Amino acid sequence: MVATALTEARVWELLDEVLDPEVPVLSILDLGIVRGVRVADGQVTVDITPTYSGCPAMNTIATDIRLRLLAEGIANVTIHNQLSPAWTTDWMTPAGRQKLQAYGIAPPVDGTATGHVLNLFGQDTAVRCPQCQSDNTRLVSQFGSTACKASYQCNDCYEPFDYFKCH
Amino acid sequence: MQAVPSESAALATYPAEVRQQLFQYVLQLADTSLILGHRLSEWCGHGPILEQDLAMANIALDLLGETRSLYQYAAELEGLGRTEDDLAYLRAAVEYRNPLLVEQPNGDFAHTIVRQFLFDNFHYPFLQQLKSSPDERLAGIAEKAVKEAAYHLKWSSEWIIRLGDGTPESRQRVEKAIASLWRYAAELTTPTTAEKALQAACIIPDYATLQPAMAAHLAHVLEEATLPTPPASTFALAGGKQGRHSEHLGYILTELQYVQRAYPGLTW
């Protein structure tokens, strides 16, 4: 009964309730990792893409998607893991960026996802401290607590913080 | 419960011989990332400072992710029902196809950095070109991994510069590491029979076309590090890509494969 009324729009709504296990204030839609949804003959197909090749959360996310859909009686689900086109932080939604900031993680600086990387000793500019909003911050390490984050420190309030690095 | 990888439409269209060469080659790439990732993960909890301990664990994780995509593709190319786990856990050292560089022990931090830099300086330009491969699966894996490899190369390049242009102690250590590891670098760009065939078929990049970018970045980093250029005529050690390994690989596999051999068929 549920399956006959099922629309792609409804699946997207349900997917917006699936949270990223590592940054649980973001939905997987905020993160931009859901690349497609198809509904045909009661069969649901969801395309997801990893943020990083080794993202350990992908299996958990796939399980969480199945569980959320199952709770609505949708059992016939295929999840495709798609590598190309490769995920970029430019796909993160404006709402997602605001949620990250409020959670204490600096969101990726918009539109700088490519081109800067081999600038040795360079860092992303205008990374704003999520605690005191100062732009006077410094890179501590390009690698942080998860694959998608870098470690920064604020030069004004001295708080160390995570930066969701451009990718 | 795992997400299924998207299927390659091109898989069926390769002639059997090319498919076999591609299998060997994808296996070689996977083994290379796996073994280097394992070496880096040995640092976990032992890094000189917390941030660099995390950096090495992060890079190891990126390499492991690339490894899984490659083993999954290799298993499909082989078509004998083996899985990514079978390929990683149930092959002997002589069946591994990684170049000798990546199995060399960690040594001190400078030794690990030099090993990483020599690899990254190949890996990054290589993936940049592999992105354009007509093989959609390899191109997709490269498109994903190249963004990560850029961060790796930045990290290892900066550390070569810090260590070379650092204290007398750090300089002496990085010089010693270069003297020890330089002889392994040439194997990365020396094609095997399978690689030559795939290069001729334009499925993978011709390594000669990578050389200008590799040489330019190497020269730039060494100059910034105030380090001398290693002699071009150094005797090269090779054979890993043909399965002739140093004694180190056996010890790595002993640890890496222990659980699967102790509990055959175990899955997560």
Coordinates of N, CA, C and O in Angstrom, one line a residue, chain B residues 21-195:
Chain B
Q21 N 45.6 -8.7 -18.6 CA 46.7 -7.7 -18.3 C 46.1 -6.6 -17.3 O 46.8 -6.2 -16.4
L22 N 44.9 -6.2 -17.6 CA 44.3 -5.2 -16.8 C 44.1 -5.7 -15.3 O 44.3 -5.0 -14.4
F23 N 43.7 -7.0 -15.2 CA 43.6 -7.6 -13.9 C 44.9 -7.5 -13.1 O 45.0 -7.1 -12.0
Q24 N 46.0 -7.9 -13.8 CA 47.3 -7.9 -13.2 C 47.7 -6.5 -12.8 O 48.2 -6.2 -11.7
Y25 N 47.3 -5.5 -13.6 CA 47.7 -4.1 -13.4 C 46.9 -3.5 -12.2 O 47.5 -2.9 -11.4
V26 N 45.6 -3.8 -12.2 CA 44.8 -3.2 -11.2 C 45.2 -3.8 -9.8 O 45.2 -3.1 -8.8
L27 N 45.5 -5.1 -9.9 CA 46.0 -5.7 -8.7 C 47.3 -5.1 -8.2 O 47.5 -4.8 -7.0
Q28 N 48.2 -4.7 -9.1 CA 49.5 -4.1 -8.8 C 49.2 -2.7 -8.1 O 49.8 -2.4 -7.1
L29 N 48.2 -2.0 -8.6 CA 47.9 -0.7 -8.0 C 47.3 -0.9 -6.6 O 47.6 -0.1 -5.7
A30 N 46.4 -1.9 -6.5 CA 45.8 -2.1 -5.2 C 46.8 -2.5 -4.2 O 46.8 -2.1 -3.0
D31 N 47.7 -3.5 -4.6 CA 48.7 -3.9 -3.6 C 49.6 -2.8 -3.2 O 50.0 -2.7 -2.0
T32 N 49.9 -1.9 -4.1 CA 50.8 -0.7 -3.8 C 50.2 0.1 -2.7 O 50.8 0.5 -1.7
S33 N 48.9 0.5 -2.9 CA 48.2 1.3 -1.9 C 48.0 0.6 -0.6 O 48.1 1.2 0.4
L34 N 47.7 -0.7 -0.7 CA 47.5 -1.4 0.5 C 48.8 -1.5 1.4 O 48.7 -1.2 2.6
I35 N 49.9 -1.8 0.8 CA 51.1 -2.0 1.5 C 51.6 -0.7 2.1 O 52.0 -0.6 3.2
L36 N 51.6 0.4 1.3 CA 52.0 1.7 1.8 C 51.1 2.2 2.9 O 51.5 2.7 3.9
G37 N 49.8 1.9 2.7 CA 48.8 2.3 3.7 C 49.1 1.6 5.0 O 49.0 2.1 6.1
H38 N 49.4 0.3 4.9 CA 49.7 -0.5 6.1 C 50.9 0.0 6.8 O 50.9 0.2 8.0
R39 N 52.0 0.3 6.0 CA 53.2 0.9 6.6 C 52.9 2.2 7.4 O 53.3 2.4 8.5
L40 N 52.1 3.1 6.8 CA 51.7 4.3 7.5 C 50.9 4.1 8.7 O 51.1 4.7 9.7
S41 N 50.0 3.1 8.6 CA 49.2 2.8 9.8 C 50.0 2.3 11.0 O 49.6 2.3 12.1
E42 N 51.2 1.7 10.7 CA 52.1 1.3 11.8 C 52.5 2.4 12.7 O 52.9 2.2 13.8
W43 N 52.4 3.7 12.1 CA 52.8 4.8 12.9 C 51.7 5.2 13.9 O 52.0 6.0 14.9
C44 N 50.5 4.7 13.7 CA 49.4 5.2 14.5 C 49.7 4.9 16.0 O 49.9 3.8 16.5
G45 N 49.7 6.0 16.8 CA 50.0 6.0 18.2 C 51.5 6.2 18.5 O 51.9 6.2 19.7
H46 N 52.3 6.2 17.4 CA 53.7 6.4 17.6 C 54.3 7.6 16.9 O 55.5 7.8 16.9
G47 N 53.4 8.5 16.3 CA 53.9 9.6 15.6 C 54.7 10.6 16.5 O 54.5 10.6 17.7
P48 N 55.6 11.4 15.9 CA 56.4 12.3 16.7 C 55.5 13.4 17.4 O 55.9 13.8 18.5
I49 N 54.5 13.9 16.8 CA 53.5 14.7 17.5 C 52.1 14.3 17.1 O 52.0 13.7 16.0
L50 N 51.1 14.7 17.8 CA 49.7 14.2 17.6 C 49.3 14.5 16.2 O 48.7 13.7 15.5
E51 N 49.5 15.8 15.7 CA 49.0 16.2 14.4 C 49.6 15.3 13.3 O 48.9 15.0 12.3
Q52 N 50.9 15.0 13.4 CA 51.5 14.2 12.4 C 51.1 12.7 12.5 O 51.1 12.0 11.5
D53 N 50.9 12.3 13.7 CA 50.3 10.9 13.9 C 49.0 10.8 13.1 O 48.7 9.9 12.4
L54 N 48.1 11.8 13.3 CA 46.8 11.9 12.6 C 47.0 12.0 11.1 O 46.2 11.4 10.4
A55 N 48.0 12.8 10.7 CA 48.2 12.9 9.2 C 48.5 11.6 8.6 O 47.9 11.2 7.6
M56 N 49.4 10.8 9.2 CA 49.8 9.5 8.6 C 48.6 8.6 8.7 O 48.4 7.8 7.7
A57 N 47.8 8.6 9.7 CA 46.6 7.7 9.8 C 45.6 8.1 8.7 O 45.0 7.3 8.1
N58 N 45.4 9.5 8.5 CA 44.5 10.0 7.4 C 45.0 9.5 6.1 O 44.2 9.1 5.2
I59 N 46.3 9.6 5.8 CA 46.8 9.2 4.5 C 46.6 7.7 4.3 O 46.3 7.2 3.2
A60 N 46.9 7.0 5.4 CA 46.7 5.5 5.3 C 45.3 5.2 4.9 O 45.0 4.3 4.1
L61 N 44.3 5.9 5.5 CA 42.9 5.6 5.3 C 42.5 6.0 3.8 O 41.8 5.2 3.2
D62 N 43.1 7.1 3.3 CA 42.8 7.4 1.9 C 43.3 6.3 1.0 O 42.6 5.9 0.1
L63 N 44.5 5.8 1.3 CA 45.1 4.8 0.5 C 44.3 3.5 0.6 O 44.1 2.7 -0.4
L64 N 43.8 3.2 1.8 CA 43.0 2.0 2.0 C 41.7 2.1 1.2 O 41.3 1.1 0.6
G65 N 41.1 3.3 1.2 CA 39.9 3.4 0.4 C 40.2 3.2 -1.1 O 39.4 2.5 -1.8
E66 N 41.3 3.7 -1.6 CA 41.6 3.5 -3.0 C 41.9 2.0 -3.2 O 41.4 1.5 -4.3
T67 N 42.5 1.4 -2.3 CA 42.8 -0.1 -2.4 C 41.5 -0.8 -2.6 O 41.4 -1.7 -3.4
R68 N 40.5 -0.5 -1.8 CA 39.2 -1.3 -1.8 C 38.6 -1.2 -3.2 O 38.1 -2.2 -3.8
S69 N 38.5 0.1 -3.7 CA 37.9 0.3 -5.0 C 38.7 -0.6 -6.1 O 38.1 -1.1 -7.0
L70 N 40.0 -0.6 -6.0 CA 40.8 -1.3 -6.9 C 40.7 -2.8 -6.8 O 40.5 -3.5 -7.8
Y71 N 40.7 -3.3 -5.6 CA 40.5 -4.8 -5.4 C 39.1 -5.2 -5.9 O 38.9 -6.3 -6.5
Q72 N 38.1 -4.4 -5.7 CA 36.7 -4.7 -6.1 C 36.7 -4.9 -7.6 O 36.2 -5.8 -8.2
Y73 N 37.4 -3.9 -8.3 CA 37.5 -3.9 -9.7 C 38.3 -5.1 -10.2 O 37.9 -5.9 -11.2
A74 N 39.4 -5.4 -9.5 CA 40.3 -6.5 -9.9 C 39.5 -7.8 -9.8 O 39.6 -8.7 -10.7
A75 N 38.7 -8.0 -8.8 CA 37.9 -9.2 -8.6 C 36.9 -9.4 -9.7 O 36.7 -10.5 -10.2
E76 N 36.3 -8.3 -10.2 CA 35.4 -8.4 -11.3 C 36.1 -8.7 -12.6 O 35.6 -9.5 -13.4
L77 N 37.3 -8.1 -12.8 CA 38.1 -8.4 -14.0 C 38.5 -9.9 -14.1 O 38.4 -10.5 -15.1
E78 N 38.9 -10.4 -12.9 CA 39.3 -11.8 -12.9 C 38.1 -12.7 -13.1 O 38.2 -13.7 -13.8
G79 N 37.0 -12.4 -12.5 CA 35.7 -13.2 -12.8 C 35.7 -14.6 -12.3 O 35.0 -15.4 -12.9
L80 N 36.5 -14.9 -11.3 CA 36.6 -16.3 -10.8 C 35.8 -16.4 -9.4 O 36.0 -17.4 -8.8
G81 N 35.1 -15.3 -9.1 CA 34.4 -15.4 -7.8 C 35.2 -15.0 -6.6 O 34.7 -15.0 -5.5
R82 N 36.5 -14.6 -6.8 CA 37.2 -14.1 -5.6 C 36.7 -12.7 -5.3 O 36.3 -12.0 -6.2
T83 N 36.8 -12.3 -4.0 CA 36.3 -11.0 -3.5 C 37.5 -10.2 -3.2 O 38.7 -10.6 -3.2
E84 N 37.2 -8.9 -2.8 CA 38.3 -8.0 -2.4 C 39.0 -8.6 -1.2 O 40.3 -8.4 -1.1
D85 N 38.3 -9.2 -0.3 CA 39.0 -9.8 0.9 C 39.9 -10.9 0.5 O 41.0 -11.1 1.0
D86 N 39.4 -11.8 -0.4 CA 40.3 -12.9 -0.9 C 41.6 -12.4 -1.4 O 42.7 -12.9 -1.2
L87 N 41.5 -11.3 -2.2 CA 42.7 -10.7 -2.9 C 43.6 -10.1 -1.9 O 44.9 -10.2 -2.0
A88 N 43.1 -9.5 -0.8 CA 44.0 -8.8 0.1 C 44.5 -9.8 1.1 O 45.7 -9.7 1.5
Y89 N 43.7 -10.8 1.5 CA 44.1 -11.6 2.7 C 44.6 -13.0 2.4 O 45.2 -13.7 3.2
L90 N 44.3 -13.5 1.2 CA 44.6 -14.9 0.9 C 45.6 -15.0 -0.3 O 45.5 -16.0 -1.1
R91 N 46.5 -14.1 -0.4 CA 47.6 -14.3 -1.4 C 48.9 -14.3 -0.7 O 49.1 -13.6 0.3
A92 N 49.9 -15.0 -1.2 CA 51.2 -15.1 -0.6 C 52.1 -13.9 -1.2 O 51.7 -13.3 -2.1
A93 N 53.2 -13.7 -0.5 CA 54.1 -12.6 -0.9 C 54.5 -12.6 -2.3 O 54.5 -11.5 -3.0
V94 N 54.8 -13.8 -2.9 CA 55.2 -13.8 -4.3 C 54.1 -13.4 -5.3 O 54.3 -13.1 -6.4
E95 N 52.9 -13.4 -4.8 CA 51.7 -13.0 -5.7 C 51.5 -11.5 -5.6 O 50.7 -11.0 -6.4
Y96 N 52.1 -10.8 -4.6 CA 51.9 -9.4 -4.5 C 52.7 -8.7 -5.6 O 53.8 -9.1 -5.9
R97 N 52.2 -7.6 -6.1 CA 52.8 -6.9 -7.2 C 53.2 -5.4 -6.9 O 53.4 -4.6 -7.8
N98 N 53.3 -5.1 -5.6 CA 53.7 -3.7 -5.3 C 55.2 -3.5 -5.5 O 56.0 -4.4 -5.4
P99 N 55.6 -2.3 -6.0 CA 57.0 -2.0 -6.1 C 57.7 -2.0 -4.7 O 57.0 -1.9 -3.7
L100 N 59.0 -2.3 -4.7 CA 59.7 -2.5 -3.5 C 59.7 -1.3 -2.5 O 59.7 -1.4 -1.3
L101 N 59.6 -0.1 -3.1 CA 59.7 1.2 -2.3 C 58.7 1.1 -1.2 O 59.0 1.4 0.0
V102 N 57.4 0.7 -1.5 CA 56.3 0.9 -0.5 C 56.4 -0.1 0.7 O 55.7 0.1 1.7
E103 N 57.2 -1.2 0.5 CA 57.2 -2.2 1.6 C 58.4 -1.9 2.5 O 58.6 -2.6 3.5
Q104 N 59.3 -0.9 2.1 CA 60.4 -0.6 3.0 C 60.0 -0.2 4.4 O 59.0 0.5 4.5
P105 N 60.7 -0.6 5.4 CA 60.3 -0.2 6.8 C 60.2 1.3 7.0 O 60.9 2.0 6.3
N106 N 59.5 1.6 8.0 CA 59.3 3.1 8.3 C 60.5 3.8 8.7 O 60.7 5.0 8.4
G107 N 61.5 3.1 9.4 CA 62.6 3.8 9.9 C 62.3 4.9 10.8 O 61.3 4.9 11.5
D108 N 63.0 6.1 10.7 CA 62.7 7.2 11.5 C 61.7 8.1 10.7 O 61.3 7.7 9.6
F109 N 61.2 9.2 11.3 CA 60.2 10.0 10.6 C 60.7 10.5 9.2 O 60.0 10.5 8.3
A110 N 62.0 10.9 9.2 CA 62.5 11.3 7.9 C 62.5 10.2 6.8 O 62.2 10.5 5.7
H111 N 62.8 9.0 7.3 CA 62.7 7.9 6.3 C 61.3 7.7 5.8 O 61.1 7.5 4.6
T112 N 60.3 7.7 6.6 CA 58.9 7.6 6.2 C 58.6 8.7 5.3 O 57.9 8.5 4.3
I113 N 59.0 10.0 5.6 CA 58.7 11.1 4.7 C 59.3 11.0 3.3 O 58.6 11.2 2.3
V114 N 60.5 10.5 3.3 CA 61.2 10.4 2.0 C 60.5 9.3 1.1 O 60.2 9.5 0.0
R115 N 60.2 8.2 1.8 CA 59.4 7.1 1.1 C 58.1 7.7 0.6 O 57.7 7.4 -0.6
Q116 N 57.4 8.4 1.4 CA 56.1 9.0 1.0 C 56.3 10.0 -0.1 O 55.5 10.0 -1.1
F117 N 57.3 10.8 0.0 CA 57.5 11.9 -1.1 C 57.8 11.2 -2.4 O 57.2 11.6 -3.4
L118 N 58.7 10.2 -2.4 CA 59.0 9.6 -3.7 C 57.8 8.9 -4.3 O 57.5 9.0 -5.5
F119 N 56.9 8.4 -3.5 CA 55.7 7.8 -4.0 C 54.7 8.8 -4.4 O 54.1 8.8 -5.5
D120 N 54.4 9.8 -3.6 CA 53.4 10.9 -3.9 C 53.8 11.6 -5.2 O 52.9 12.0 -6.0
N121 N 55.1 11.8 -5.4 CA 55.6 12.6 -6.5 C 55.3 11.8 -7.8 O 55.3 12.4 -8.9
F122 N 55.1 10.5 -7.7 CA 54.6 9.7 -8.8 C 53.1 9.6 -8.8 O 52.5 9.8 -9.9
H123 N 52.6 9.3 -7.7 CA 51.1 9.0 -7.6 C 50.2 10.1 -8.1 O 49.3 9.9 -8.8
Y124 N 50.6 11.4 -7.7 CA 49.7 12.5 -8.0 C 49.7 12.8 -9.5 O 48.6 12.7 -10.1
P125 N 50.8 13.0 -10.2 CA 50.7 13.2 -11.7 C 50.2 12.0 -12.4 O 49.5 12.1 -13.4
F126 N 50.5 10.8 -11.9 CA 49.9 9.5 -12.5 C 48.4 9.5 -12.4 O 47.7 9.3 -13.5
L127 N 47.8 9.8 -11.3 CA 46.4 9.8 -11.2 C 45.7 10.9 -12.0 O 44.7 10.8 -12.6
Q128 N 46.4 12.1 -12.1 CA 45.9 13.2 -12.9 C 45.7 12.7 -14.4 O 44.8 13.1 -15.0
Q129 N 46.6 11.8 -14.9 CA 46.5 11.3 -16.2 C 45.5 10.2 -16.3 O 44.8 10.0 -17.3
L130 N 45.5 9.3 -15.3 CA 44.7 8.1 -15.3 C 43.2 8.6 -15.3 O 42.3 7.8 -15.8
K131 N 42.9 9.8 -14.8 CA 41.5 10.3 -14.9 C 41.0 10.3 -16.3 O 39.8 10.2 -16.5
S132 N 41.8 10.4 -17.3 CA 41.4 10.5 -18.7 C 41.4 9.1 -19.3 O 41.2 9.0 -20.5
S133 N 41.6 8.0 -18.6 CA 41.6 6.7 -19.2 C 40.3 6.4 -19.8 O 39.2 6.8 -19.2
P134 N 40.3 5.7 -21.0 CA 39.0 5.3 -21.5 C 38.3 4.2 -20.7 O 37.1 3.9 -20.9
D135 N 39.1 3.6 -19.8 CA 38.5 2.6 -18.8 C 37.7 3.4 -17.7 O 38.4 4.0 -16.9
E136 N 36.4 3.3 -17.8 CA 35.6 4.2 -16.9 C 35.8 3.9 -15.4 O 35.8 4.8 -14.6
R137 N 36.1 2.7 -15.1 CA 36.3 2.3 -13.7 C 37.6 2.9 -13.1 O 37.6 3.6 -12.1
L138 N 38.7 2.7 -13.9 CA 39.9 3.3 -13.5 C 39.9 4.8 -13.5 O 40.4 5.4 -12.5
A139 N 39.2 5.4 -14.5 CA 39.1 6.9 -14.5 C 38.4 7.4 -13.3 O 38.7 8.4 -12.7
G140 N 37.3 6.7 -12.9 CA 36.5 7.1 -11.7 C 37.3 7.0 -10.4 O 37.2 7.9 -9.6
I141 N 38.0 5.9 -10.3 CA 38.8 5.7 -9.1 C 39.9 6.8 -9.0 O 40.2 7.4 -8.0
A142 N 40.5 7.1 -10.2 CA 41.6 8.1 -10.2 C 41.0 9.5 -9.9 O 41.6 10.3 -9.2
E143 N 39.8 9.8 -10.5 CA 39.2 11.1 -10.2 C 38.9 11.4 -8.8 O 39.1 12.5 -8.2
K144 N 38.6 10.3 -8.1 CA 38.3 10.4 -6.6 C 39.7 10.5 -5.9 O 39.8 11.4 -5.0
A145 N 40.6 9.6 -6.2 CA 41.9 9.5 -5.4 C 42.8 10.7 -5.7 O 43.6 11.1 -4.8
V146 N 42.7 11.4 -6.8 CA 43.7 12.4 -7.2 C 43.6 13.6 -6.2 O 44.6 14.2 -5.9
K147 N 42.3 13.9 -5.8 CA 42.1 15.0 -4.9 C 42.8 14.7 -3.5 O 43.3 15.6 -2.9
E148 N 42.8 13.5 -3.1 CA 43.4 13.1 -1.9 C 45.0 13.1 -2.0 O 45.7 13.5 -1.2
A149 N 45.4 12.5 -3.2 CA 46.9 12.4 -3.5 C 47.5 13.8 -3.5 O 48.7 14.0 -3.2
A150 N 46.7 14.8 -3.9 CA 47.3 16.2 -3.9 C 47.6 16.7 -2.5 O 48.7 17.2 -2.3
Y151 N 46.7 16.4 -1.5 CA 47.0 16.7 -0.1 C 48.2 15.9 0.4 O 49.0 16.4 1.2
H152 N 48.3 14.6 -0.1 CA 49.5 13.8 0.4 C 50.8 14.4 -0.1 O 51.8 14.5 0.6
L153 N 50.8 14.8 -1.4 CA 52.1 15.4 -2.0 C 52.4 16.7 -1.3 O 53.6 17.0 -1.1
K154 N 51.4 17.5 -1.0 CA 51.7 18.8 -0.3 C 52.3 18.5 1.0 O 53.3 19.1 1.4
W155 N 51.7 17.5 1.7 CA 52.2 17.2 3.1 C 53.7 16.7 3.0 O 54.5 17.2 3.8
S156 N 53.9 15.7 2.2 CA 55.3 15.1 2.2 C 56.3 16.1 1.6 O 57.4 16.2 2.1
S157 N 55.9 17.0 0.6 CA 56.8 18.0 0.1 C 57.2 19.0 1.2 O 58.4 19.3 1.3
E158 N 56.2 19.4 1.9 CA 56.5 20.4 3.0 C 57.4 19.8 4.0 O 58.3 20.5 4.6
W159 N 57.2 18.5 4.3 CA 58.1 17.9 5.3 C 59.5 17.7 4.8 O 60.5 17.9 5.6
I160 N 59.7 17.4 3.6 CA 61.1 17.3 3.0 C 61.8 18.7 3.2 O 62.9 18.8 3.6
I161 N 61.0 19.8 2.9 CA 61.6 21.1 3.0 C 61.9 21.4 4.5 O 63.0 21.9 4.8
R162 N 61.0 21.2 5.4 CA 61.2 21.4 6.8 C 62.5 20.7 7.3 O 63.3 21.2 8.1
L163 N 62.5 19.4 6.9 CA 63.6 18.6 7.5 C 65.0 18.9 6.8 O 66.0 19.0 7.5
G164 N 64.9 19.2 5.5 CA 66.2 19.5 4.8 C 66.7 20.8 5.2 O 67.9 21.0 5.5
D165 N 65.8 21.8 5.3 CA 66.2 23.2 5.7 C 66.0 23.4 7.2 O 65.6 24.5 7.6
G166 N 66.1 22.4 8.0 CA 65.8 22.5 9.4 C 67.0 22.6 10.2 O 67.9 23.4 10.1
T167 N 67.2 21.6 11.1 CA 68.3 21.6 12.0 C 69.4 20.6 11.4 O 69.1 19.8 10.5
P168 N 70.6 20.7 11.9 CA 71.7 19.7 11.4 C 71.2 18.3 11.6 O 71.4 17.4 10.7
E169 N 70.5 18.0 12.7 CA 70.0 16.7 13.0 C 69.0 16.2 11.9 O 69.1 15.1 11.3
S170 N 68.0 17.1 11.6 CA 66.9 16.7 10.7 C 67.5 16.6 9.3 O 67.1 15.7 8.5
R171 N 68.4 17.5 9.0 CA 69.1 17.5 7.6 C 69.8 16.2 7.4 O 69.7 15.5 6.4
Q172 N 70.6 15.8 8.5 CA 71.4 14.6 8.4 C 70.5 13.3 8.2 O 70.8 12.5 7.4
R173 N 69.4 13.3 8.9 CA 68.4 12.2 8.8 C 67.8 12.1 7.4 O 67.6 11.1 6.9
V174 N 67.4 13.3 6.9 CA 66.7 13.2 5.6 C 67.7 12.9 4.5 O 67.3 12.2 3.5
E175 N 68.9 13.4 4.6 CA 69.9 13.0 3.6 C 70.2 11.5 3.6 O 70.3 10.9 2.6
K176 N 70.3 10.9 4.8 CA 70.5 9.5 5.0 C 69.3 8.7 4.3 O 69.5 7.7 3.7
A177 N 68.1 9.2 4.5 CA 66.9 8.5 4.0 C 66.9 8.6 2.5 O 66.6 7.6 1.8
I178 N 67.3 9.7 1.9 CA 67.3 9.8 0.5 C 68.4 8.9 -0.1 O 68.1 8.1 -1.1
A179 N 69.6 8.9 0.6 CA 70.6 8.0 0.1 C 70.2 6.5 0.1 O 70.5 5.7 -0.7
S180 N 69.3 6.2 1.1 CA 68.9 4.8 1.3 C 67.7 4.4 0.3 O 67.6 3.3 -0.2
L181 N 66.8 5.4 0.0 CA 65.6 5.0 -0.7 C 65.6 5.4 -2.1 O 64.7 5.0 -2.9
W182 N 66.5 6.3 -2.6 CA 66.4 6.8 -3.9 C 66.5 5.6 -4.9 O 65.9 5.7 -6.0
R183 N 67.2 4.6 -4.6 CA 67.4 3.5 -5.5 C 66.1 2.7 -5.8 O 66.1 1.9 -6.7
Y184 N 65.1 2.9 -5.0 CA 63.8 2.3 -5.2 C 62.9 3.1 -6.1 O 61.8 2.6 -6.5
A185 N 63.2 4.4 -6.4 CA 62.2 5.3 -7.0 C 62.0 4.9 -8.5 O 60.9 5.0 -9.0
A186 N 63.0 4.4 -9.2 CA 62.9 4.2 -10.6 C 61.9 3.1 -10.9 O 61.3 3.1 -12.0
E187 N 61.7 2.1 -10.0 CA 60.8 1.0 -10.3 C 59.3 1.5 -10.5 O 58.6 1.0 -11.3
L188 N 59.0 2.7 -9.9 CA 57.7 3.2 -10.0 C 57.3 3.5 -11.5 O 56.2 3.3 -12.0
T189 N 58.3 4.0 -12.2 CA 58.1 4.4 -13.6 C 58.7 3.5 -14.7 O 58.8 3.8 -15.8
T190 N 59.1 2.3 -14.2 CA 59.6 1.3 -15.2 C 58.5 0.3 -15.5 O 58.1 -0.5 -14.6
P191 N 57.9 0.3 -16.7 CA 56.8 -0.5 -16.9 C 57.1 -2.0 -17.0 O 58.1 -2.4 -17.5
T192 N 56.2 -2.8 -16.5 CA 56.2 -4.3 -16.7 C 55.7 -4.6 -18.1 O 55.2 -3.7 -18.8
T193 N 55.7 -5.9 -18.4 CA 55.1 -6.3 -19.7 C 53.7 -5.9 -19.8 O 53.2 -5.4 -20.9
A194 N 52.9 -6.2 -18.8 CA 51.5 -5.8 -18.8 C 51.3 -4.3 -18.9 O 50.4 -3.8 -19.6
E195 N 52.1 -3.6 -18.2 CA 52.0 -2.1 -18.2 C 52.3 -1.6 -19.6 O 51.6 -0.7 -20.1

